[in-house]
Amino acid sequence: MPLITLLSAYLVCALALVYHFGGRILGSYLRRRTAVRRQNILAQVEAERLAFKRVEQSVGPKSGSSGDSSSSSTPGSNPSTPGEEGWEKVEGDGNEDGAGDNGEKGEGRDVVTGQFGRGRVSRRAGDTVRNRDWKGFVGFFHPFCNAGGGGERVLWAAVKSTQQRWPNAVCVVYTGDHDATKAVILERVQSRFNINLHRPTVIFIYLSTRHYVHASMYPHFTLLGQSLGSLVLAYDAFSLLVPDIFIDTMGYAFTLAFSKFCFPDVPTGAYVHYPTISTDMLGSLDAEVSSQGLNAGAGKGWKGSAKKKYWHLFARSYSRVGGTVDVVMTNSSWTQSHIQTLWGPQRTRRRKSSNVELVYPPTAVEEMVDAIEISEASEKSREKVLLYIAQFRPEKNHSLVIQAFARFVHDDPTSSADSKLVLIGSVRDSDDATRVYELRLLAHELRVKDRVEFICDASFPEILKWLGKSWIGVNGMWNEHFGIGVVEYQAAGLISVVNDSGGPKQDIVVEFEGGKTGFHASTAEEYAVAFGKAFEMSPEETLETRRRARSSSKRFTEEAFAVRWAAQLEKLIGLTTP
């Protein structure tokens, strides 16, 4: 018996050593394999910088612009004009010697700011020269970077904040969008989000294995399949370039654990929009209400029991993976609570010093405020339009909104007179296109097809136009992690009618300055009633609610995001090897 125990202990130690050194051997191989490409990228960045400076000197910067040559030009303008004045300027009070504090919250004072566009990224007196002049590679793992949704707004705002704070850093985006060149992607970033980036320090690494994370590849065990598929994608990424900092901004947490397995010295960060699995998801299996997600009520019978066990085992794996991440950011109080519950114990066990930080995603609040007036005069230009801005994905629950609108039209002909539902969203692939077709059929079946309009892949100016003339902003997703579209509704002065769950309920459509900023609903019936209430408010109450909602939205500006993002990235830079 003692011999068996000794052999078992020996076997466990041997496996641990194989695991430990196996990862380092693989990491060393990948570093050697990508060393030449790394040097080539540095040469490419330097060449583009020099070319940019030459063009800037010959043409001269455009006053008041902050975009780059590939993305800031408007139709008919000269695309070779840089127009990036001030993108990397640093202002200070002369006290930049790095003496003072240790950079922790509440200590020291802001003495250096990076000015960009409308916002500033704060720097503290304790920033070291190495930190400010850091020249490493920041890898952003975002395989669908050209999708045009709220997650992509976070990605590009994070890249912009990084460029402003650390102008010598190289921002590497790992993407599977082979059909889009760098110029095309950056042009869409500008047109869709009005975010202008410095072209030379943005590098795209194109992955050939993105299909491994498509849900369609895994009709069964989808969560596990996509997570394991992301490991294939991560190996693809690291076989092309090993970054100095690796950040997942799309929700593939298993890639971060793989990074730690191969490169223990590479700091990892996660910006979590939505936990891959949550306690709410586990609870929804026993739910009787179909509005609680796509798997509501799926826990019945022997198949349901097996699904529960599978989800619980996956949740345990997800928790272990989360425990490896150095810096964790979440986009809402709802997400923060779930991630803390799932990842917190493992992070404590691994002695991760960083907390799960709340970093609200950036929203184009300033653009909305500048472009859209809220006044008695502007009320005359408002139309009875119910606007829903969301990607055409199944979890966005467009069908619930169409059903609610149909019920509103048929049950309340007085309030719904002349009303119209407009659905704006990006179409990523053929699955999304099929979904739009099915939603059109649903509108036809419910006898509201003439009052429902679909607008796919709208530009930022077109979205502004609709936000400026619509009356109500709708959100239909159960447990929406945050709800950037809802903030845009508020900034534009729309009366929000949102799902009674997640971020829209907890963080956005809340009482503000002593009054309501919108309505909550769960079922089609509740949505229909809320639509009626929003249209039936008096002119005075409507205008006051619009103004209150706009004031509330200023909690979620791009400037606020940039400051918080830079603070978290600074932690990661502090973990890099000098």
XYZ file of C-alpha atoms in Angstrom:
578
model
C 0.000 0.000 0.000
C 2.742 2.554 0.814
C 4.393 1.625 -2.495
C 1.187 2.374 -4.435
C 0.854 5.704 -2.646
C 4.470 6.551 -3.434
C 4.050 5.610 -7.097
C 0.863 7.673 -7.327
C 2.602 10.705 -5.865
C 5.512 10.185 -8.250
C 3.127 9.973 -11.217
C 1.338 13.168 -10.185
C 4.660 15.006 -9.828
C 5.835 13.686 -13.184
C 2.650 14.844 -14.916
C 2.947 18.244 -13.238
C 6.545 18.587 -14.473
C 5.546 17.543 -17.998
C 2.738 20.105 -17.952
C 5.020 22.794 -16.526
C 7.934 22.345 -18.867
C 5.812 21.290 -21.836
C 4.170 24.701 -21.950
C 7.495 26.504 -21.687
C 9.027 24.383 -24.426
C 6.077 25.133 -26.702
C 6.271 28.820 -25.826
C 10.004 28.935 -26.539
C 9.407 27.298 -29.917
C 6.673 29.805 -30.819
C 8.875 32.740 -29.828
C 11.719 31.527 -32.019
C 9.322 30.857 -34.873
C 7.866 34.363 -34.796
C 11.040 36.344 -34.048
C 11.622 37.301 -37.676
C 8.028 38.390 -38.192
C 8.279 40.532 -35.062
C 11.290 42.374 -36.467
C 9.544 42.780 -39.818
C 6.517 44.300 -38.114
C 8.708 46.753 -36.224
C 10.338 47.765 -39.504
C 6.908 48.129 -41.111
C 5.666 50.319 -38.253
C 8.730 52.547 -38.450
C 8.408 52.869 -42.232
C 4.747 53.860 -41.962
C 5.587 56.361 -39.241
C 8.225 58.010 -41.392
C 5.879 58.074 -44.389
C 3.172 59.585 -42.240
C 5.496 62.318 -40.983
C 6.642 63.142 -44.500
C 3.060 63.533 -45.702
C 2.207 65.595 -42.631
C 5.144 67.922 -43.239
C 4.350 68.348 -46.932
C 0.569 68.765 -46.583
C 0.279 70.133 -43.063
C -2.097 68.875 -40.365
C -5.783 69.565 -40.654
C -6.950 71.821 -37.906
C -9.246 70.173 -35.427
C -8.958 66.658 -36.822
C -7.864 63.607 -34.925
C -8.206 60.790 -37.456
C -5.658 58.992 -39.588
C -5.113 59.130 -43.299
C -6.974 55.971 -43.998
C -10.039 56.609 -41.934
C -10.611 60.281 -41.295
C -11.078 61.458 -44.850
C -14.591 62.133 -45.987
C -15.907 61.277 -49.444
C -14.266 63.585 -51.901
C -11.420 64.562 -49.605
C -7.766 63.760 -50.109
C -7.146 60.418 -48.407
C -3.422 61.046 -48.196
C -3.874 63.936 -45.829
C -3.093 62.623 -42.361
C -5.361 64.793 -40.262
C -4.037 63.340 -37.010
C -3.048 66.545 -35.304
C -2.547 66.052 -31.592
C -3.054 62.280 -31.547
C 0.170 61.682 -29.569
C 0.771 65.052 -27.937
C 1.427 65.038 -24.219
C 0.774 68.032 -22.044
C 2.347 68.518 -18.647
C 3.075 71.059 -15.995
C 6.805 70.533 -16.236
C 6.943 68.051 -13.355
C 7.574 64.841 -15.290
C 10.524 63.401 -13.442
C 8.500 60.469 -12.107
C 8.911 61.396 -8.443
C 5.886 61.160 -6.226
C 3.506 58.288 -5.803
C 3.200 54.637 -6.645
C 0.251 55.072 -8.984
C -2.327 53.601 -6.634
C -5.790 55.011 -6.327
C -6.001 58.065 -4.155
C -2.265 58.768 -4.072
C -0.383 61.448 -5.995
C -1.846 63.899 -8.475
C -2.450 63.992 -12.219
C 0.367 65.943 -13.817
C 0.548 64.581 -17.347
C -2.375 64.162 -19.725
C -2.596 62.715 -23.173
C -4.925 64.961 -25.185
C -6.990 63.269 -27.871
C -10.243 64.384 -29.431
C -12.652 65.257 -26.679
C -11.076 63.328 -23.841
C -7.914 63.123 -21.801
C -6.133 60.105 -20.431
C -4.834 60.930 -16.995
C -1.276 60.117 -15.929
C 0.151 60.314 -12.468
C 3.425 61.738 -11.278
C 4.619 58.250 -10.342
C 4.628 56.964 -13.923
C 8.126 55.798 -14.745
C 9.871 56.782 -17.952
C 9.852 53.119 -18.985
C 6.092 53.037 -18.519
C 5.388 56.211 -20.502
C 7.762 55.267 -23.309
C 6.836 51.590 -23.363
C 7.382 50.140 -26.860
C 5.969 46.637 -26.617
C 3.311 44.736 -28.536
C -0.216 44.738 -27.096
C -2.148 41.835 -28.577
C -5.926 42.247 -28.840
C -7.626 38.907 -29.454
C -10.788 39.775 -31.367
C -11.420 37.335 -34.258
C -14.504 39.267 -35.447
C -13.026 42.759 -35.256
C -14.955 43.987 -38.310
C -18.404 42.966 -37.036
C -19.461 46.521 -36.184
C -21.173 45.820 -32.853
C -20.827 47.176 -29.339
C -17.968 44.795 -28.568
C -16.059 46.190 -31.505
C -16.609 49.752 -30.271
C -14.897 48.688 -27.037
C -12.013 47.146 -28.984
C -11.326 50.235 -31.090
C -11.778 52.664 -28.214
C -9.278 50.546 -26.256
C -6.819 50.679 -29.153
C -7.267 54.438 -29.360
C -6.746 54.896 -25.621
C -3.614 52.738 -25.814
C -2.244 54.791 -28.703
C -2.840 58.045 -26.867
C -1.254 56.932 -23.617
C 1.595 54.854 -25.071
C 2.295 56.232 -28.574
C 5.295 53.918 -29.054
C 3.304 50.759 -28.369
C 2.217 48.561 -31.272
C -1.435 47.489 -31.162
C -1.790 44.046 -32.728
C -5.316 42.870 -33.543
C -5.744 39.136 -34.123
C -8.631 38.781 -36.555
C -10.185 36.290 -38.938
C -11.613 38.942 -41.277
C -9.627 37.927 -44.351
C -12.072 39.709 -46.627
C -11.107 43.124 -45.242
C -7.782 44.907 -45.588
C -6.333 47.194 -42.953
C -7.574 50.273 -44.826
C -11.081 48.826 -45.165
C -11.310 47.897 -41.488
C -10.068 51.282 -40.258
C -12.412 53.074 -42.642
C -15.342 51.146 -41.189
C -14.170 51.937 -37.662
C -14.335 55.617 -38.558
C -17.674 55.467 -40.381
C -19.407 53.130 -37.920
C -18.043 54.413 -34.610
C -16.519 57.783 -35.471
C -13.236 56.546 -33.933
C -10.043 57.689 -35.653
C -6.883 55.657 -35.143
C -3.206 56.275 -35.871
C -2.627 53.887 -38.762
C 1.117 53.126 -38.421
C 0.859 51.476 -34.991
C -2.186 49.304 -35.762
C -1.214 45.870 -37.080
C -3.590 43.102 -38.154
C -2.644 39.441 -37.790
C -4.990 37.384 -39.958
C -5.991 33.991 -38.548
C -6.954 31.078 -40.777
C -8.766 28.974 -38.178
C -11.665 31.229 -37.142
C -14.204 28.660 -38.258
C -13.298 26.629 -35.164
C -15.209 29.107 -32.988
C -18.343 29.253 -35.145
C -21.313 27.931 -33.199
C -22.558 26.196 -36.345
C -19.629 23.755 -36.078
C -20.928 22.432 -32.783
C -24.636 21.539 -32.911
C -24.088 19.749 -29.591
C -21.845 20.777 -26.667
C -21.550 24.227 -28.228
C -19.980 25.963 -25.219
C -17.268 23.326 -24.889
C -16.725 23.105 -28.633
C -16.247 26.835 -29.085
C -13.964 27.050 -26.050
C -11.743 24.223 -27.281
C -11.892 25.691 -30.776
C -10.605 28.970 -29.385
C -7.462 27.125 -28.287
C -6.815 26.198 -31.920
C -7.334 29.846 -32.803
C -4.971 30.944 -30.013
C -2.241 28.605 -31.252
C -2.779 30.038 -34.730
C -2.331 33.539 -33.278
C 0.818 32.765 -31.297
C 2.352 30.883 -34.208
C 2.196 34.158 -36.143
C 3.221 36.593 -33.389
C 3.812 36.379 -29.644
C 2.813 39.697 -28.011
C 4.241 41.281 -24.869
C 0.734 41.670 -23.430
C -2.228 39.513 -24.446
C -5.789 40.799 -23.995
C -8.993 39.012 -24.898
C -11.713 41.538 -25.737
C -14.287 39.116 -27.136
C -14.927 36.501 -24.472
C -12.583 33.617 -25.327
C -11.232 33.131 -21.824
C -9.616 29.766 -22.585
C -7.123 31.545 -24.843
C -5.812 33.448 -21.824
C -5.115 30.227 -19.936
C -3.335 28.877 -23.025
C -1.232 32.036 -23.125
C -0.196 31.502 -19.496
C 0.566 27.850 -20.253
C 2.980 28.821 -23.028
C 4.217 32.216 -21.828
C 4.044 32.650 -18.035
C 5.877 35.977 -18.353
C 3.287 37.495 -20.716
C 0.662 39.440 -18.709
C -2.921 38.659 -19.668
C -6.041 40.777 -19.505
C -9.718 40.165 -20.148
C -12.467 42.606 -20.980
C -15.573 40.548 -20.284
C -18.762 41.618 -22.023
C -20.732 38.575 -20.966
C -19.671 35.485 -19.007
C -19.579 32.395 -21.204
C -21.701 30.736 -18.563
C -23.386 32.275 -15.529
C -25.521 31.348 -12.566
C -28.477 32.961 -14.355
C -27.923 30.636 -17.321
C -27.843 27.641 -15.009
C -31.029 28.843 -13.344
C -32.769 29.438 -16.680
C -32.773 25.691 -17.379
C -35.565 25.364 -14.818
C -37.355 28.567 -15.864
C -40.952 28.422 -17.020
C -40.753 31.740 -18.897
C -39.450 31.493 -22.461
C -38.100 35.057 -22.335
C -35.222 33.965 -20.057
C -32.756 33.186 -22.801
C -32.510 30.613 -25.569
C -32.281 27.658 -23.141
C -35.159 28.604 -20.851
C -36.907 25.466 -19.572
C -34.370 23.134 -21.198
C -33.483 21.401 -17.928
C -36.418 18.995 -17.892
C -36.190 15.250 -18.408
C -33.110 13.087 -18.672
C -31.667 15.252 -21.415
C -32.191 18.329 -19.277
C -30.512 16.643 -16.320
C -27.524 15.746 -18.487
C -27.378 19.325 -19.777
C -27.299 20.620 -16.201
C -24.381 18.365 -15.298
C -22.534 19.376 -18.457
C -23.066 23.078 -17.765
C -21.940 22.734 -14.155
C -18.760 20.926 -15.226
C -18.119 23.582 -17.841
C -18.683 26.331 -15.257
C -16.024 24.706 -13.091
C -13.544 24.715 -16.002
C -14.456 28.304 -16.838
C -13.738 29.295 -13.246
C -10.282 27.701 -13.357
C -9.485 29.461 -16.598
C -10.559 32.822 -15.163
C -8.257 32.314 -12.222
C -5.208 32.592 -14.503
C -5.975 36.094 -15.802
C -3.842 38.934 -14.428
C -6.221 41.870 -14.998
C -9.980 41.461 -15.397
C -12.373 44.178 -16.561
C -16.142 43.880 -16.906
C -18.595 46.121 -18.688
C -21.418 46.283 -16.148
C -22.386 45.639 -12.562
C -24.263 42.518 -13.676
C -21.227 41.053 -15.447
C -18.907 42.061 -12.606
C -21.068 40.242 -10.077
C -21.150 37.028 -12.112
C -17.459 37.063 -12.956
C -16.559 37.721 -9.335
C -18.705 34.745 -8.314
C -17.223 32.456 -10.965
C -13.590 33.590 -11.087
C -13.115 35.156 -7.658
C -12.315 31.996 -5.636
C -9.761 30.752 -8.182
C -8.153 34.194 -8.440
C -7.834 34.310 -4.669
C -6.289 30.849 -4.666
C -3.763 31.925 -7.291
C -3.077 35.138 -5.347
C -4.063 37.493 -8.142
C -3.800 40.946 -6.634
C -5.998 42.744 -9.163
C -9.708 43.024 -8.465
C -12.433 42.459 -11.039
C -12.776 46.059 -12.197
C -15.879 47.731 -13.603
C -15.006 49.608 -16.802
C -18.142 50.851 -18.530
C -17.879 50.554 -22.322
C -17.454 53.725 -24.372
C -20.493 55.336 -25.899
C -20.652 58.178 -28.383
C -22.393 60.434 -25.899
C -20.578 63.600 -26.990
C -21.451 63.042 -30.644
C -25.098 62.535 -29.718
C -25.190 65.674 -27.603
C -23.580 67.764 -30.351
C -25.694 66.362 -33.168
C -29.118 66.007 -31.546
C -31.010 68.835 -29.912
C -33.402 68.291 -27.035
C -35.802 71.234 -26.743
C -39.406 72.217 -27.241
C -38.567 73.125 -30.829
C -36.886 69.772 -31.566
C -39.923 67.895 -30.276
C -41.772 68.981 -33.405
C -39.341 67.009 -35.567
C -39.728 63.793 -33.570
C -41.712 61.001 -35.223
C -43.580 58.088 -33.645
C -40.699 55.728 -34.339
C -39.694 52.872 -32.050
C -35.975 52.260 -32.676
C -34.068 49.076 -31.876
C -30.296 49.167 -32.530
C -28.701 45.741 -32.120
C -26.799 43.156 -34.142
C -29.077 40.604 -35.764
C -28.085 37.811 -33.399
C -30.570 35.369 -31.825
C -29.961 36.510 -28.238
C -30.940 40.079 -29.137
C -34.527 38.768 -29.314
C -35.772 40.879 -32.223
C -38.738 38.534 -32.486
C -39.962 39.597 -29.029
C -39.807 43.254 -30.041
C -41.735 42.601 -33.270
C -44.347 40.600 -31.358
C -44.658 43.380 -28.786
C -45.005 46.008 -31.495
C -47.689 43.949 -33.252
C -49.617 43.604 -29.999
C -49.270 47.353 -29.405
C -50.592 48.121 -32.904
C -53.544 45.743 -32.718
C -54.525 46.283 -29.057
C -54.036 50.055 -28.819
C -54.893 51.603 -32.190
C -55.158 55.094 -30.698
C -51.697 55.325 -29.139
C -50.100 53.324 -31.947
C -51.514 55.439 -34.762
C -48.792 56.375 -37.272
C -46.165 54.504 -35.242
C -43.355 52.573 -36.894
C -40.721 50.063 -35.722
C -37.197 50.483 -37.141
C -34.597 47.741 -36.599
C -30.970 48.758 -37.212
C -28.140 46.253 -36.930
C -25.054 44.776 -38.540
C -25.155 41.515 -40.497
C -21.993 39.494 -39.876
C -22.598 36.451 -42.052
C -25.146 34.318 -43.894
C -26.696 33.177 -40.604
C -27.494 36.775 -39.702
C -28.873 37.400 -43.189
C -31.145 34.382 -42.828
C -32.286 35.677 -39.461
C -33.264 39.019 -40.960
C -35.302 37.188 -43.610
C -37.096 35.188 -40.908
C -37.855 38.367 -38.963
C -39.352 39.900 -42.098
C -41.586 36.823 -42.405
C -42.628 37.215 -38.761
C -43.604 40.849 -39.344
C -45.651 39.699 -42.334
C -47.388 36.963 -40.330
C -48.253 39.435 -37.550
C -49.709 41.886 -40.098
C -47.252 44.727 -39.380
C -44.825 44.322 -42.289
C -45.685 47.781 -43.671
C -44.812 49.340 -40.311
C -41.512 47.540 -39.678
C -38.316 48.678 -41.408
C -34.981 46.837 -41.447
C -31.718 48.750 -41.916
C -28.585 46.593 -42.143
C -25.008 47.824 -41.636
C -25.996 51.454 -41.205
C -23.285 54.108 -41.106
C -22.800 56.329 -38.078
C -24.442 59.375 -39.764
C -27.505 57.285 -40.653
C -27.783 56.007 -37.090
C -27.557 59.601 -35.848
C -30.372 60.574 -38.196
C -32.690 57.927 -36.784
C -31.720 58.667 -33.191
C -32.535 62.316 -33.814
C -36.060 61.734 -35.056
C -37.205 58.631 -33.135
C -39.406 58.708 -30.042
C -38.716 55.429 -28.232
C -35.547 53.329 -27.939
C -36.113 49.588 -27.438
C -33.933 46.815 -25.981
C -35.208 43.229 -26.106
C -32.355 41.029 -24.880
C -32.703 39.113 -21.624
C -29.731 39.750 -19.345
C -28.053 42.113 -21.783
C -24.566 42.448 -20.303
C -24.521 46.235 -20.642
C -26.371 47.896 -23.496
C -24.363 50.482 -25.435
C -27.367 51.056 -27.671
C -29.460 51.956 -24.645
C -26.948 54.612 -23.582
C -27.084 55.995 -27.113
C -30.863 56.163 -26.796
C -30.509 58.191 -23.624
C -27.865 60.513 -25.033
C -30.129 61.148 -28.019
C -33.081 61.830 -25.735
C -35.176 58.778 -26.579
C -37.601 57.286 -24.069
C -36.084 53.867 -23.357
C -38.145 50.699 -23.034
C -35.712 47.936 -22.031
C -35.713 44.381 -20.773
C -36.180 44.085 -17.044
C -32.794 42.422 -16.506
C -29.026 42.803 -16.805
C -27.140 46.028 -17.437
C -30.011 48.080 -18.900
C -31.950 47.543 -15.669
C -29.115 47.780 -13.135
C -26.806 50.409 -14.647
C -28.539 52.453 -17.336
C -32.318 52.893 -17.183
C -32.411 53.814 -13.516
C -33.876 56.679 -11.562
C -31.728 59.747 -12.016
C -32.051 63.164 -10.422
C -35.240 62.063 -8.732
C -37.128 60.843 -11.787
C -37.429 57.985 -14.267
C -35.397 57.700 -17.452
C -37.468 54.992 -19.132
C -39.456 51.788 -18.655
C -38.702 48.093 -17.985
C -40.542 45.119 -19.485
C -40.172 41.347 -19.847
C -43.035 39.982 -21.955
C -44.603 41.144 -25.209
C -47.614 42.332 -23.236
C -45.477 44.400 -20.848
C -43.535 45.928 -23.750
C -46.769 46.877 -25.519
C -48.063 48.591 -22.378
C -44.759 50.447 -21.930
C -44.879 51.663 -25.548
C -48.298 53.117 -24.845
C -47.136 54.833 -21.663
C -44.161 56.379 -23.448
C -46.378 57.849 -26.168
C -49.077 59.006 -23.740
C -46.850 61.157 -21.504
C -47.577 64.863 -21.573
C -45.266 67.073 -23.673
C -43.754 68.558 -20.515
C -43.107 65.159 -18.930
C -41.698 63.784 -22.188
C -39.233 66.646 -22.570
C -38.161 66.428 -18.936
C -37.605 62.666 -19.237
C -35.497 63.155 -22.382
C -33.299 65.728 -20.635
C -32.932 63.567 -17.561
C -31.948 60.569 -19.681
C -29.293 62.610 -21.471
C -27.810 63.767 -18.175
C -27.724 60.154 -16.997
C -25.920 59.018 -20.163
C -22.924 61.241 -19.422
C -21.751 58.598 -16.955
C -20.704 56.457 -19.940
C -18.563 58.712 -22.131
C -15.595 57.676 -24.285
C -13.403 59.851 -22.074
C -14.403 57.939 -18.943
C -13.665 54.634 -20.669
C -10.271 55.838 -21.917
C -9.155 56.827 -18.417
C -10.265 53.523 -16.873
C -8.817 51.432 -19.683
C -5.434 53.154 -19.417
C -5.370 52.534 -15.665
C -5.876 48.783 -16.177
C -3.418 48.528 -19.061
C -0.873 50.310 -16.890
C -1.128 47.386 -14.451
C -0.354 44.971 -17.264
C 2.611 47.018 -18.467
C 3.910 47.008 -14.907
C 3.928 43.191 -15.044
C 6.036 43.021 -18.208
C 9.724 42.182 -18.083
C 11.841 45.390 -18.335
